[in-house]
Tab-separated table of C-alpha atoms in Angstrom:
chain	number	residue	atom	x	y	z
A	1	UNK	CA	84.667	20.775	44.648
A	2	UNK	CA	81.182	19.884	45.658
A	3	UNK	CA	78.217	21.335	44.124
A	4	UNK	CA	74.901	21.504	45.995
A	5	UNK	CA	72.458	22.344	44.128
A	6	UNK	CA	69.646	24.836	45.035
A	7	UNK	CA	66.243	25.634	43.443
A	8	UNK	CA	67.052	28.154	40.984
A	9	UNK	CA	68.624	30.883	39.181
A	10	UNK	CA	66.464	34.157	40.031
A	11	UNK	CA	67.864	34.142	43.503
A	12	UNK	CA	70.625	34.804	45.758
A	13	UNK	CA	72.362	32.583	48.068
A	14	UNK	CA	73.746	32.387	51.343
A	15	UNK	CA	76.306	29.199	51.919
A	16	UNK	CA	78.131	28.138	54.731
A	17	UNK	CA	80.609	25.504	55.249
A	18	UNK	CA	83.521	24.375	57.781
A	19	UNK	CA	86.871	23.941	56.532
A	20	UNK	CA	89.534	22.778	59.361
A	21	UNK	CA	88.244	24.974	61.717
A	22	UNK	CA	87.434	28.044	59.760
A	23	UNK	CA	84.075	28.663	59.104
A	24	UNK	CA	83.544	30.184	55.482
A	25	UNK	CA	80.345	32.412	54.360
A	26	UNK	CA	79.464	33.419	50.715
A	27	UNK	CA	76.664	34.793	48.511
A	28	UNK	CA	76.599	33.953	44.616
A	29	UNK	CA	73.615	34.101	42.447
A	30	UNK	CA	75.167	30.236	40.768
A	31	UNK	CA	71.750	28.498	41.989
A	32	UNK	CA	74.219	26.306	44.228
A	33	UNK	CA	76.888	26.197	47.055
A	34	UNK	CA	80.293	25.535	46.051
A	35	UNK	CA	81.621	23.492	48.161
A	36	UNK	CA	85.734	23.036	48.179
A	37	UNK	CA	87.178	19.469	48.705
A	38	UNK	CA	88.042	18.627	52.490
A	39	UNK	CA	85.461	21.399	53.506
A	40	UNK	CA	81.739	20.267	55.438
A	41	UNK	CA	78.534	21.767	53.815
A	42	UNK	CA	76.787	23.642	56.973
A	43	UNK	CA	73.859	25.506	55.652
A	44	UNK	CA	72.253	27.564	53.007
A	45	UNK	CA	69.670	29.759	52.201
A	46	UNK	CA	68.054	31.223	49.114
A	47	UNK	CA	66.923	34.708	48.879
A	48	UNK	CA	64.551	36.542	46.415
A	49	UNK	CA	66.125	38.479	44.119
A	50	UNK	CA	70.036	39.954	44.078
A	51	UNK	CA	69.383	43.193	45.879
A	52	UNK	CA	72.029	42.892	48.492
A	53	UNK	CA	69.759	41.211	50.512
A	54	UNK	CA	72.118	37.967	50.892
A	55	UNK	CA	75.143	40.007	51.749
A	56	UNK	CA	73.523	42.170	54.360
A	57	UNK	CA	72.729	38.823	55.788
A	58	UNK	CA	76.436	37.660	55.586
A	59	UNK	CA	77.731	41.002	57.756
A	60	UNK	CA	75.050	40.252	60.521
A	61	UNK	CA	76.889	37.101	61.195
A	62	UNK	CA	74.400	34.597	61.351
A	63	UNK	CA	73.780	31.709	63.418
A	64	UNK	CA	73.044	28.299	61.252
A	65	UNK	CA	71.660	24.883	62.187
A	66	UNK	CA	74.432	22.712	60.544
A	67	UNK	CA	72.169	19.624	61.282
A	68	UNK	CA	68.917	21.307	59.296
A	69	UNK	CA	71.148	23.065	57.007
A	70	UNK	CA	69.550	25.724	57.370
A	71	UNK	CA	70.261	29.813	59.446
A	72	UNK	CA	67.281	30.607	61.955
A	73	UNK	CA	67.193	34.624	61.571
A	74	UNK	CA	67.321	34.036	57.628
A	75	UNK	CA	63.445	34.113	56.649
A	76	UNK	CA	62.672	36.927	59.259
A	77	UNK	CA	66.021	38.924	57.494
A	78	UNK	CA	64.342	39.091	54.281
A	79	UNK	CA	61.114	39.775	55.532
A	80	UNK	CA	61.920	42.667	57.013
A	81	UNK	CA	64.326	43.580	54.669
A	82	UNK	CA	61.432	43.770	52.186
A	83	UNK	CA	59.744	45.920	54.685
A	84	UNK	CA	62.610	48.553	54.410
A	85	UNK	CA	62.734	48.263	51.127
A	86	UNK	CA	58.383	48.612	51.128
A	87	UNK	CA	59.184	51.724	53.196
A	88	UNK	CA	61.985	53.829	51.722
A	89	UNK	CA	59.694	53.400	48.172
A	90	UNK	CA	56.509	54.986	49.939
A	91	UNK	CA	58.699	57.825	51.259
A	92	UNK	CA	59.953	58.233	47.290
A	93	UNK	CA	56.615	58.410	46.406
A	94	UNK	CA	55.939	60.712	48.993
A	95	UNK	CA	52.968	59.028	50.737
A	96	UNK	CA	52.944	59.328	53.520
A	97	UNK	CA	49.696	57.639	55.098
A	98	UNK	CA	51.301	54.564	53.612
A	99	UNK	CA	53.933	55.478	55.930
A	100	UNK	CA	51.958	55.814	58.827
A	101	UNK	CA	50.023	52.234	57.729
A	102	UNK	CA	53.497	50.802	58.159
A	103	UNK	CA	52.989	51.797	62.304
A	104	UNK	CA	50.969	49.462	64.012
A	105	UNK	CA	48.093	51.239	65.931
A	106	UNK	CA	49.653	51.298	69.666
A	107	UNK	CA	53.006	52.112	67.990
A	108	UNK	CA	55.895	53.875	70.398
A	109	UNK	CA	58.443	55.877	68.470
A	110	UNK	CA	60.691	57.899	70.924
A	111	UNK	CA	63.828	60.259	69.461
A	112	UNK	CA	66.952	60.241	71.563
A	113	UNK	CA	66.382	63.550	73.326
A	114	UNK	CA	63.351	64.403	73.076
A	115	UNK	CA	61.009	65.162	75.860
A	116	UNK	CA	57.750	62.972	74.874
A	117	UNK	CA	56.995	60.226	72.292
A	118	UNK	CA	55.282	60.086	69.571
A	119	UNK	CA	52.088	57.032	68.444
A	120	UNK	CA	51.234	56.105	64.828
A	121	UNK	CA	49.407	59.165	64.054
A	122	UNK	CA	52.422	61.265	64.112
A	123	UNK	CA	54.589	59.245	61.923
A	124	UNK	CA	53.595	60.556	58.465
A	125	UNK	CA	54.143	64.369	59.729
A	126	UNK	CA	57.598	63.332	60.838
A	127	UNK	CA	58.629	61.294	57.780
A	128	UNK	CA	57.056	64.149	55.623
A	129	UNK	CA	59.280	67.053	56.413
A	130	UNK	CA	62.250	64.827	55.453
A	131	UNK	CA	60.285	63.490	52.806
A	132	UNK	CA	61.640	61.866	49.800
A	133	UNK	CA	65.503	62.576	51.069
A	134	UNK	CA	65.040	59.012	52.916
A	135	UNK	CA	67.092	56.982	50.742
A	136	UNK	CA	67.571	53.965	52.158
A	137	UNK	CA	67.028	52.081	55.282
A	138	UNK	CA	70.148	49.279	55.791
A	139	UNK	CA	69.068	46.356	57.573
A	140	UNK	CA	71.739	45.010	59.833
A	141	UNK	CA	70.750	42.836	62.790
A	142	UNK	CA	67.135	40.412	62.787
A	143	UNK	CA	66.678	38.573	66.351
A	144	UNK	CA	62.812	36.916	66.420
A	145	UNK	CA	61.291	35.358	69.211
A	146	UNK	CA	58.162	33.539	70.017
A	147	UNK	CA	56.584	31.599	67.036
A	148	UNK	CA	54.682	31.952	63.852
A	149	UNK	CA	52.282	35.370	63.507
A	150	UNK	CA	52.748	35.480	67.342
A	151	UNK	CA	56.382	36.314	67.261
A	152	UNK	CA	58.283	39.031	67.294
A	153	UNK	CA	61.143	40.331	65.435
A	154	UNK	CA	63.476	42.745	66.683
A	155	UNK	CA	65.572	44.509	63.894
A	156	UNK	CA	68.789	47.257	63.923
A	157	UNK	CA	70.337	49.026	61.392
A	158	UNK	CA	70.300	52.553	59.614
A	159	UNK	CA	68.960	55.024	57.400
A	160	UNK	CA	70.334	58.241	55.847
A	161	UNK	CA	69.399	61.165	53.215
A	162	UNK	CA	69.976	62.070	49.704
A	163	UNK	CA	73.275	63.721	49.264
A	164	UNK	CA	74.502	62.555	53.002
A	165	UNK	CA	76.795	60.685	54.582
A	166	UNK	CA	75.439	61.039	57.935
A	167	UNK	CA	73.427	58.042	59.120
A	168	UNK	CA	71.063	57.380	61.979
A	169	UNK	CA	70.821	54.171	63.719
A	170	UNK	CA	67.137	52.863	64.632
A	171	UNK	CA	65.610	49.749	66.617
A	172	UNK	CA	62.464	48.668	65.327
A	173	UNK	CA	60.295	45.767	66.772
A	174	UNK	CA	57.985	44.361	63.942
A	175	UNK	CA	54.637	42.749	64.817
A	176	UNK	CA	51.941	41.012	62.793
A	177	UNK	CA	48.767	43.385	62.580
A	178	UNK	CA	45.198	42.321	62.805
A	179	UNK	CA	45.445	41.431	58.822
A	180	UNK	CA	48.750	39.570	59.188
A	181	UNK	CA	50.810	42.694	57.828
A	182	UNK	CA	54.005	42.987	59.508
A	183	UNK	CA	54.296	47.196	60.939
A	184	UNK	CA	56.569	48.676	63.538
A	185	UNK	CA	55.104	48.272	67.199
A	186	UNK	CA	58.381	50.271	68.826
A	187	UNK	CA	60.892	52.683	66.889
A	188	UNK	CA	63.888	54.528	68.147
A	189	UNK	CA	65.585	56.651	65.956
A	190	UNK	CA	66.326	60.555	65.362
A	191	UNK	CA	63.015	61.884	64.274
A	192	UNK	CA	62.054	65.294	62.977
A	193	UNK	CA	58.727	66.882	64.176
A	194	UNK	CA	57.490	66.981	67.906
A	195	UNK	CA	57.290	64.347	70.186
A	196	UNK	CA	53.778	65.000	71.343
A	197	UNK	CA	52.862	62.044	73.236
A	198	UNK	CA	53.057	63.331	77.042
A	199	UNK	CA	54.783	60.464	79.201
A	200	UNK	CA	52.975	58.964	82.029
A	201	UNK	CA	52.785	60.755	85.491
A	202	UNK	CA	52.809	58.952	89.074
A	203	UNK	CA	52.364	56.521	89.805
A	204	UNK	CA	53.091	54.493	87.191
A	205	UNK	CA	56.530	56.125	86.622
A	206	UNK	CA	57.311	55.395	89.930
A	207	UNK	CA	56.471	51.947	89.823
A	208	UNK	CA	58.436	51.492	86.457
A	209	UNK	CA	61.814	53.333	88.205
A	210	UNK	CA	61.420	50.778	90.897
A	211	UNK	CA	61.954	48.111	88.437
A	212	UNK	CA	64.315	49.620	86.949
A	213	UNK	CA	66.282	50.230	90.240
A	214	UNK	CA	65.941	46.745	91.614
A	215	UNK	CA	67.301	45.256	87.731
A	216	UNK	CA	69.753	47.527	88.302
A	217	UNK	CA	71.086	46.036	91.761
A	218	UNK	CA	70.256	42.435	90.820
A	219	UNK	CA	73.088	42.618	87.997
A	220	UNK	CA	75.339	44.519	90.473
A	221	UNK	CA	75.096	41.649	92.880
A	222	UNK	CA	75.997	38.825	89.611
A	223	UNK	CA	73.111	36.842	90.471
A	224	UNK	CA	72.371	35.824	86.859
A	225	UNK	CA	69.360	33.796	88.203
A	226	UNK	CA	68.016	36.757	90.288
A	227	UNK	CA	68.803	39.053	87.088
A	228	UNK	CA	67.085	37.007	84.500
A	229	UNK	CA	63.379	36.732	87.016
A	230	UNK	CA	63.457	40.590	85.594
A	231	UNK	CA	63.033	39.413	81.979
A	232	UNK	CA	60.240	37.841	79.889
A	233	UNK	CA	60.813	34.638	78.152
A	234	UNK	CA	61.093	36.166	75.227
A	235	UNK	CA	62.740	39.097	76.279
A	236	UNK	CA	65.696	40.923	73.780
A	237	UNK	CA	68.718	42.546	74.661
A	238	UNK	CA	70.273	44.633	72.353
A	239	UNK	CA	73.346	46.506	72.865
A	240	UNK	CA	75.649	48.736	70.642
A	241	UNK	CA	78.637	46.535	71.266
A	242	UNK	CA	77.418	43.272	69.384
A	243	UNK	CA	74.241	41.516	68.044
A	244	UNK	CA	71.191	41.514	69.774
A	245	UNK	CA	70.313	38.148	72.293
A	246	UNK	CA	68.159	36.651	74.366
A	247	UNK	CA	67.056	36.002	78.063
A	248	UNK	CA	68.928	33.158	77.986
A	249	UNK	CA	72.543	34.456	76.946
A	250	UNK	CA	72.482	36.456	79.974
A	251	UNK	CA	74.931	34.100	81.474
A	252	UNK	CA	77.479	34.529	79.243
A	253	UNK	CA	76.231	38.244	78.570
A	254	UNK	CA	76.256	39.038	82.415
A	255	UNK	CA	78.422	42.072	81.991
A	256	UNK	CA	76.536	44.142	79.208
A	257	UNK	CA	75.872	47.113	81.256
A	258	UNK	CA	79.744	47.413	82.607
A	259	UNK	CA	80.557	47.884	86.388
A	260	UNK	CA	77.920	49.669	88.744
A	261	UNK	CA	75.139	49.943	86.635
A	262	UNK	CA	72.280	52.493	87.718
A	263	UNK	CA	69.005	52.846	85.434
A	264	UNK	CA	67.055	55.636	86.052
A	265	UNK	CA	63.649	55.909	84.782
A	266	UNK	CA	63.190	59.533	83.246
A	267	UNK	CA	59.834	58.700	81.070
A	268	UNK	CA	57.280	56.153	80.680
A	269	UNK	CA	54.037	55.486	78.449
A	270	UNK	CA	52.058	53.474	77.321
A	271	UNK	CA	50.767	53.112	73.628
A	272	UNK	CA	46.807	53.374	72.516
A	273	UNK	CA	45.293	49.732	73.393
A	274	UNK	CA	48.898	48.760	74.692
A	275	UNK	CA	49.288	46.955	77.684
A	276	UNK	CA	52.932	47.416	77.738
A	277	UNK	CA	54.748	50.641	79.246
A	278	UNK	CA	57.602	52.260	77.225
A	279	UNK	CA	60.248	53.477	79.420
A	280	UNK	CA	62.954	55.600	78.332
A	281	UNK	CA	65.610	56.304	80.593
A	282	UNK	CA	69.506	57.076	81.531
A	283	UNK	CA	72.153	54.562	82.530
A	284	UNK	CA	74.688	55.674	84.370
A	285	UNK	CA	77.588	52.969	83.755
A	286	UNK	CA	77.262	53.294	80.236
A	287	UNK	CA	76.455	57.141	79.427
A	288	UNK	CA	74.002	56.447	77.282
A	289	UNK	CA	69.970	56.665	77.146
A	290	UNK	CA	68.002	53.363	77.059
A	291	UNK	CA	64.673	52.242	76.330
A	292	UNK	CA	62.828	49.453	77.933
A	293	UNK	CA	59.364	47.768	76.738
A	294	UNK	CA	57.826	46.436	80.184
A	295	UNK	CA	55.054	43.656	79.755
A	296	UNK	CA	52.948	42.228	82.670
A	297	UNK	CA	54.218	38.564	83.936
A	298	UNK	CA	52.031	37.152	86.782
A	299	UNK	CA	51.219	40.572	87.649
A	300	UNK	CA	54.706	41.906	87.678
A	301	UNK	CA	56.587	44.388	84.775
A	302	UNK	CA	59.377	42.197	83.383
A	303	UNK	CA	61.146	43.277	80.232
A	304	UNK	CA	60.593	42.069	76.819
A	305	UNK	CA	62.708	44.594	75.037
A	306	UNK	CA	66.021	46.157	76.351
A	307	UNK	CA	67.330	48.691	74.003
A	308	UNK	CA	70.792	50.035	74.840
A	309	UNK	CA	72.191	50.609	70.959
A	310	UNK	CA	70.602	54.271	68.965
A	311	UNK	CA	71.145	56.455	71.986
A	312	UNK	CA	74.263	58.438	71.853
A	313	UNK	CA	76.922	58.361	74.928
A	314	UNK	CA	77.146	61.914	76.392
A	315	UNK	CA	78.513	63.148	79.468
A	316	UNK	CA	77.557	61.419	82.695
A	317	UNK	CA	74.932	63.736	83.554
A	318	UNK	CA	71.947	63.030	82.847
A	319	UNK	CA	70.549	66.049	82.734
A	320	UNK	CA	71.507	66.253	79.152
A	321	UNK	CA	69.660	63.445	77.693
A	322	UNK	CA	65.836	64.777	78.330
């Protein structure tokens, strides 16, 4: 066997090689990657401390750079992996305008059927009448794009209660505040307490359900090209099917929302000092609610977030989901 060595012993680490064509992933806490004869070294990654944190980066299935050595969602994995773990403590300790610090100012929370959304001053209330029964929030998915404290990093997983074995799936989009502090811009998850933050009236829902009608016919007609002029550059898709991806997979993603997709806008918002509009809606070819985080491009709404996974199917009215 090979050993690579790594920097030290108080971490864990994620390794990667190729062997024939099977491509093998462990975690050990050794300080190196052991490497079998006949097998290529790929990548590897060290993470702080043995908390799980290196196998819940295994499961998401990572993509590596085999010429770097190195995974791309790896850094941004434990980062916000810290921040769940920064968040279920503050709940244990029960404070909650820590909890509320952890929203960033123009912050858009919506839970699946409810009738409004909620902004960052509504967070503690909600986190406080579960209070301490959070117990953990598990980090699954981490898809980042743009660059540096300008970037974004979309996250899935879920979190459940003391004594439970009932978990609730969330979306949360992580942004660097005004001190560099990475806090939740957009959450979607079950909630307690009231949605209080009244959705947008005409005409800006109207404009947003126009969008969301023509995205719905470009992808019925297979254009990719025509589909992908509704998306930002940086623009996320994230389904409940598989890991979340990026503007451009939609060519090989092209059939995400099924056969005859129809979105119908059913709420829009936008958050305090947010130029983007939060749209929750239905779609029709998937039975399922979805939310949509529209940005301005050249004086057009294209989508930077399209959030498909967290809402439940029901029946194909939609008179049931709001």
């Amino acid at each position: 066997a090979v050993l690579v060595p790594a920097s030290g012993m108080n971490y864990s680490y994620f390794c990667q090689s190729k062997c024939g064509e099977e491509i093998k992933t462990s975690c050990n806490t050794l300080g190196w990657c052991n490497i079998s004869e006949g097998c290529t070294w790929l990548a590897e990654n060290a993470f702080t401390g043995n908390d799980g944190v290196c196998e819940g980066f295994l499961k998401s299935e990572p993509a590596c750079d085999p010429v770097n050595r190195v995974c791309y969602e790896a850094v941004d994995f434990q980062l916000v992996w810290d921040r769940c773990k920064d968040f279920t403590q503050t709940a244990k300790d029960k404070d909650w305008a820590g909890i509320g610090a952890m929203f960033h100012p123009s912050s858009v929370s919506f839970a699946p059927g409810a009738a409004g959304f909620a902004d960052q001053a509504e967070m503690p209330q909600a986190f406080a009448k579960m209070g301490e029964d959070v117990a953990y929030l598990h980090l699954e998915q981490v898809l980042t794009t743009g660059s540096e404290l300008n970037r974004s990093i979309h996250s899935t997983g879920y979190w459940n209660t003391k004594g439970s074995n009932i978990t609730e799936p969330f979306y949360a989009r992580w942004v660097a505040n005004q001190h560099g502090r990475w806090v939740i811009e957009t959450l979607v998850t079950q909630l307690d307490g009231k949605m209080t933050v009244q959705a947008e009236e005409d005409p800006l829902l109207k404009e947003i359900a126009k969008r969301s009608t023509d995205l719905s016919e470009a992808y019925n007609s297979g254009n990719v090209t025509e589909l992908m002029d509704f998306y930002d550059e940086k623009a996320v898709i994230v389904t409940k099917e598989e890991r979340p991806f990026e503007k451009n997979d939609l060519s090989t993603k092209k059939h995400f929302l099924g056969k005859n997709a129809k979105l119908e806008a059913k709420l829009v918002t936008k958050g305090q000092g947010n130029d983007a509009v939060h749209e929750v809606g239905f779609s029709y070819s998937t039975n399922a609610g979805y939310l949509t985080r529209w940005v301005k491009s050249h004086d057009t709404w294209v989508v930077e977030s399209h959030v498909f996974a967290v809402f439940p199917t029901v029946a194909a009215a939609a008179e049931v989901f709001v």
